[in-house]
Amino acid sequence: MTPPIALVVGPIFFEDAKWQALAPEVTLKEYRKGTREEFISLLKSGTFDGAEAIFRSNESTAVTGPFTEEIVSVLPSTVKYICHSGAGYDNIDVEACTKRGIQVSNTPHCNEDAVADLTIYLMIGALRQITRPNNALRAGKWRGTIVPGHDPQGKILGILGMGGIGSGVAKRAEAFGMKIQYHNRHPLPSTSTTHPSATYVSFDELLSTSDVISLNLALSHGTEHILGAPEFAQMKKGVVIVNTARGGLIDEEAMIRALDEGKVFSVGLDVFENEPHVDARLLGSEKVVISPHIGAATVETMAAMERLVIENIKSALFDGKLLTQVHEQLVKS
Amino acid sequence: MTKPQVLLLGEIDHAHKAWASISEIADVIEPKARSREEFIKECESGAFDKVVATYRTFQSVAITGLIDEALVKILPKSLKFIAHNGAGYDQIDVHACTAHDIRVSNVPTAVDDATADTNMFLILGALRGFNTSMMALRNGHWKGSPPPPLGHDPQGKVLGILGMGGIGRNLKKKAEAFGMTVQYYNRSKLSEELSGGAKYVSFEELLKTSDILSLNLPLNKQTRHIISTKEFEQMKKGVVIINTARGAVMDEAALVVALEKGQVWSCGLDVFEEEPKVHSGLIANPHVMLVPHMGTWTVETQTKMEIWCIDNVRSAIEKGKLMSPVGEQKDM
């Protein structure tokens, strides 16, 4: 029997040796660097025909662009599995994949610690309005004119989306003396691993009573702009918002207005609506602590994610099933 | 009977009501002096000869200079209490104060949370290398070109705390929520209860085996430059160092060299040897996390600290003793 073919799209940073070790039981093909146009053209011309499993990542989006219907529709008919490195996979049209009989896996738990760590960093930075003194020091002006920030102790943290990352945020925030409340669109099952001391509240109550709001939910059709003008209007004056999930969850225009009006004290953002382009008003604001979508950008976490993708590929090609298939496809099947 | 006088050195920014209540038991006066020279003249003129206690802030050093032997000598004989607003009191020569029968208090405990929060922020910032990414983004380069080196996760790393006082112990609890293992060196070993199960190690072992080293000890004659070239050489290659204590516990110039050599991978600093001056080698280094002495700079903590210090003043006036005398004077 000829060995199955696996195709890697985009870079592998740490576990290339493990990828290479798939051979010769698996035939390896690659498209690590290039452009969307070239990739599509190569797909159409049959260069990757026979491939059964594809290793791609959030980083590969910089090479080929997102796996929209346009790419999914021209993948070789042999493709059965797309194994994605990343917890978020909104850059894959899962519905289009399901229609073509392609199963998709992500790396759901590997980045939980790293993203939760960044969330707390952005939260403290925002509570302290750290940007102004940080900039002033680097410009040789020591502190500039700083306003005192706020302590997290005794404040109410509202977590929107109590999944693995949200639970990690809750655990850490508790160590800083915060009270935790959360809301999920769908109530969690009783066997969930929700942080034990977090109180479930309605969306409205989360908005109106939280001192800090952390977005830790997935972006989907139902959650686009989940924080928009009406939601900002309901929030406490002086609220702090942290978003390490997806930029599209927040109406950036409404958020900027709320910052200007002083409704929102400060924000911490790792993600933006039109990444990699960031609104100049956010870049230039001293009430904003920002980072360029580096939630999982650590040696340890990226290596763990890549290892899980390779394990998914092995399991798919030799056991006929993925280890961490995406939620939507599990529910459907 | 005339009320005793209290000298205010510095500003009250938040606890105005609490400070106003001092006026019920004392007459509050402020110096006209705006420099050490003027302050010395004002003391010698007898302007403060009814002052019993003083409330002083860290920033008031701009008026009086350090409260050293030279200054203590010319303070009015009536002055018996210095209530210092701050945990670190290295600006005050306590030995000289004791010799002149002046009692000194500081503000412990109220500073613990905010300082440990700042410390944790710096640990994450330095370990994850956030500064390079933040700077690249603000300069319009998204993730930077080329992208900066990937950071590291705190999970499973060993945090070595030098100085397991209130702040160090507070930091331990927060660091553990991030999956770090904590070990410490202290002048004396703490009880299991107080240390919360953290491993007590020798100074040498702390240097040799910590992935992240946090400085949480007071500055005094024994601890000046306790971390310098010799100590960097004993540390793990790629160590991350955090300092929210006092700049001078670490040799800043030696730190810059250690960073250049790669002996120290990154650092997170809230304090500097010659504040507000920062070593140019640090400012030029995008891989380090720097903030300008803001450990306790929150509305809530500044208010708590002012109230604590005001309570020391009240205790001095009403009871003839301070609420929280500094360690060196506990048996005075």
XYZ file of C-alpha atoms in Angstrom, chain A residues 49-311:
263
model
C -3.120 15.694 -5.632
C -3.191 12.652 -3.396
C -2.715 14.593 -0.183
C -4.941 13.260 2.578
C -3.956 15.419 5.529
C -2.931 19.064 5.641
C -0.879 20.663 8.454
C -1.699 24.367 8.582
C -1.601 27.066 11.246
C -2.698 30.570 12.146
C 0.798 31.592 11.008
C 0.212 30.006 7.587
C -2.544 32.547 7.002
C 0.246 35.030 6.323
C 1.397 32.778 3.468
C -1.824 31.587 1.781
C -4.490 33.726 3.365
C -7.429 32.089 5.130
C -8.821 28.702 4.095
C -12.063 30.155 2.768
C -14.478 28.413 0.394
C -12.196 29.595 -2.421
C -9.300 27.408 -1.240
C -11.361 24.586 0.290
C -13.209 24.081 -3.010
C -9.979 23.472 -4.945
C -8.279 21.180 -2.448
C -7.585 17.748 -3.933
C -10.537 15.355 -3.555
C -8.237 13.069 -1.551
C -8.010 15.580 1.313
C -9.862 14.147 4.325
C -8.235 16.083 7.191
C -7.100 19.630 7.884
C -5.048 19.623 11.073
C -4.766 23.185 12.307
C -2.248 24.624 14.742
C -4.149 27.192 16.781
C -7.033 27.287 19.212
C -8.909 29.793 17.090
C -9.705 28.610 13.601
C -11.982 31.314 12.235
C -9.566 31.454 9.293
C -10.960 28.074 8.142
C -14.423 27.825 6.576
C -15.458 24.761 8.567
C -18.886 24.556 6.892
C -17.253 24.365 3.478
C -14.953 21.630 4.781
C -17.832 19.636 6.259
C -19.693 19.842 2.933
C -16.648 18.342 1.205
C -16.280 15.627 3.828
C -13.120 17.199 5.249
C -12.638 16.880 9.004
C -10.882 19.698 10.822
C -8.893 19.601 14.069
C -7.527 22.501 16.101
C -5.276 22.662 19.173
C -7.802 23.608 21.807
C -5.977 23.423 25.107
C -2.290 24.010 24.406
C -2.467 27.787 24.493
C -4.741 28.172 27.504
C -1.981 29.073 29.955
C -0.178 31.414 27.586
C -3.309 33.328 26.615
C -4.495 33.512 30.234
C -1.053 34.870 31.213
C -1.267 37.569 28.540
C -4.825 38.420 29.629
C -3.656 39.122 33.181
C -0.672 41.126 31.913
C -2.952 43.296 29.746
C -5.431 43.641 32.598
C -2.850 44.888 35.097
C -1.321 47.103 32.428
C -4.735 48.578 31.648
C -5.690 49.011 35.334
C -2.399 50.888 35.807
C -2.689 52.780 32.498
C 0.891 51.686 32.023
C 1.305 52.957 28.448
C 1.987 56.590 29.311
C 4.711 55.990 31.920
C 6.172 53.178 29.811
C 6.470 55.518 26.805
C 7.715 58.412 28.941
C 10.525 56.360 30.462
C 11.721 55.180 27.036
C 11.675 58.781 25.811
C 13.945 59.788 28.675
C 11.161 61.624 30.520
C 10.911 59.244 33.547
C 7.169 59.163 34.336
C 5.611 61.931 32.311
C 2.327 62.994 33.898
C 0.811 59.791 35.158
C -2.527 59.349 36.862
C -2.765 56.755 39.604
C -4.187 53.491 38.373
C -6.306 50.949 40.172
C -5.721 47.770 42.142
C -7.435 44.537 41.069
C -8.132 43.563 44.685
C -11.833 43.531 45.434
C -12.815 44.325 41.845
C -15.340 42.243 39.921
C -13.982 40.464 36.848
C -16.617 39.468 34.305
C -15.464 36.685 32.005
C -17.346 36.384 28.745
C -16.766 32.810 27.642
C -15.808 30.442 30.418
C -13.871 27.849 28.481
C -10.367 26.598 29.101
C -8.810 30.031 28.709
C -11.532 31.748 30.741
C -11.001 29.257 33.558
C -7.276 29.968 33.499
C -7.972 33.700 33.687
C -10.365 33.117 36.600
C -7.781 31.096 38.542
C -5.119 33.770 38.132
C -7.434 36.709 38.775
C -8.529 35.102 42.017
C -4.920 35.137 43.200
C -5.079 38.932 42.702
C -8.079 39.173 45.001
C -10.708 39.639 42.300
C -14.281 38.362 42.448
C -15.169 36.294 39.400
C -18.429 36.197 37.487
C -19.001 34.861 34.001
C -21.465 34.475 31.214
C -21.730 31.916 28.473
C -24.226 32.061 25.623
C -25.024 28.449 26.330
C -25.111 27.228 29.926
C -22.194 24.989 30.747
C -22.892 21.330 31.514
C -22.562 20.388 35.158
C -19.489 18.307 34.396
C -17.625 21.312 33.014
C -14.294 22.361 34.405
C -15.546 25.858 35.210
C -13.597 27.565 37.903
C -15.403 26.620 41.111
C -15.757 30.045 42.686
C -17.075 31.838 39.597
C -20.717 32.958 39.627
C -22.849 32.546 36.485
C -24.678 35.747 35.547
C -26.788 36.945 32.637
C -25.113 38.891 29.855
C -26.827 42.091 30.999
C -25.687 41.624 34.581
C -22.135 40.919 33.429
C -22.128 44.175 31.500
C -23.657 46.335 34.211
C -21.799 45.022 37.264
C -18.274 44.107 36.123
C -15.323 46.391 36.878
C -13.191 44.482 34.363
C -14.541 42.534 31.393
C -12.419 39.859 29.725
C -13.375 38.408 26.362
C -12.478 34.733 26.190
C -15.003 33.398 23.703
C -14.758 32.222 20.127
C -15.655 34.444 17.200
C -18.572 33.169 15.167
C -21.600 34.608 13.354
C -23.461 34.847 16.624
C -20.711 36.678 18.491
C -19.578 39.318 15.999
C -19.547 42.731 17.714
C -20.913 41.150 20.857
C -19.633 44.345 22.483
C -21.068 47.268 20.565
C -22.504 50.685 21.376
C -25.563 49.353 23.250
C -23.342 47.117 25.375
C -20.862 49.903 26.196
C -23.826 52.004 27.294
C -24.732 49.352 29.866
C -21.275 49.085 31.370
C -20.038 50.735 34.576
C -18.284 54.058 34.143
C -14.561 53.427 34.346
C -14.764 49.806 33.183
C -11.597 48.109 31.923
C -11.853 45.760 28.961
C -9.408 43.057 27.912
C -9.608 41.188 24.609
C -7.279 38.296 23.825
C -9.898 36.383 21.839
C -10.749 37.897 18.447
C -10.894 41.515 17.287
C -14.242 41.015 15.565
C -15.928 40.506 18.942
C -15.730 44.238 19.623
C -17.097 47.114 17.556
C -13.846 49.083 17.595
C -15.510 52.349 16.596
C -17.875 52.099 19.570
C -15.003 51.180 21.872
C -12.934 54.172 20.751
C -15.889 56.450 21.404
C -16.397 54.943 24.851
C -12.677 55.476 25.637
C -12.836 59.107 24.526
C -15.908 59.734 26.650
C -14.228 58.220 29.689
C -16.865 55.511 29.932
C -14.104 52.979 29.479
C -11.055 53.711 31.693
C -8.643 51.686 29.597
C -8.363 48.591 27.450
C -5.878 45.809 26.895
C -5.928 44.339 23.388
C -4.045 41.513 21.705
C -6.440 41.237 18.761
C -7.963 43.704 16.306
C -10.799 43.779 13.829
C -8.579 44.215 10.777
C -5.286 42.642 11.817
C -2.506 43.282 11.005
C -3.828 46.789 10.479
C -4.534 48.542 13.763
C -6.615 51.711 14.039
C -4.260 54.655 14.562
C -6.439 55.954 17.382
C -5.798 52.767 19.350
C -2.074 52.795 18.541
C -1.721 56.365 19.702
C -3.880 56.125 22.824
C -2.301 56.133 26.245
C -5.371 54.385 27.600
C -4.628 51.330 25.492
C -2.193 48.525 26.262
C -1.616 46.612 23.061
C 0.217 43.599 21.736
C 0.214 42.163 18.198
C -1.729 38.902 18.594
C 0.984 37.121 20.530
C -1.274 35.278 22.952
C 0.384 31.952 22.336
C 3.759 33.206 21.173
C 6.025 31.259 23.460
C 8.538 28.566 22.688
C 6.862 26.053 24.965
C 3.289 26.672 23.791
C 3.991 26.782 20.060
C 6.017 23.588 20.294
C 3.155 21.904 22.169
C 0.651 23.014 19.517
C 2.809 21.707 16.677
C 3.247 18.382 18.471
C -0.537 18.070 18.833
C -1.060 18.751 15.127
C 1.393 15.985 14.258
C -0.361 13.627 16.678
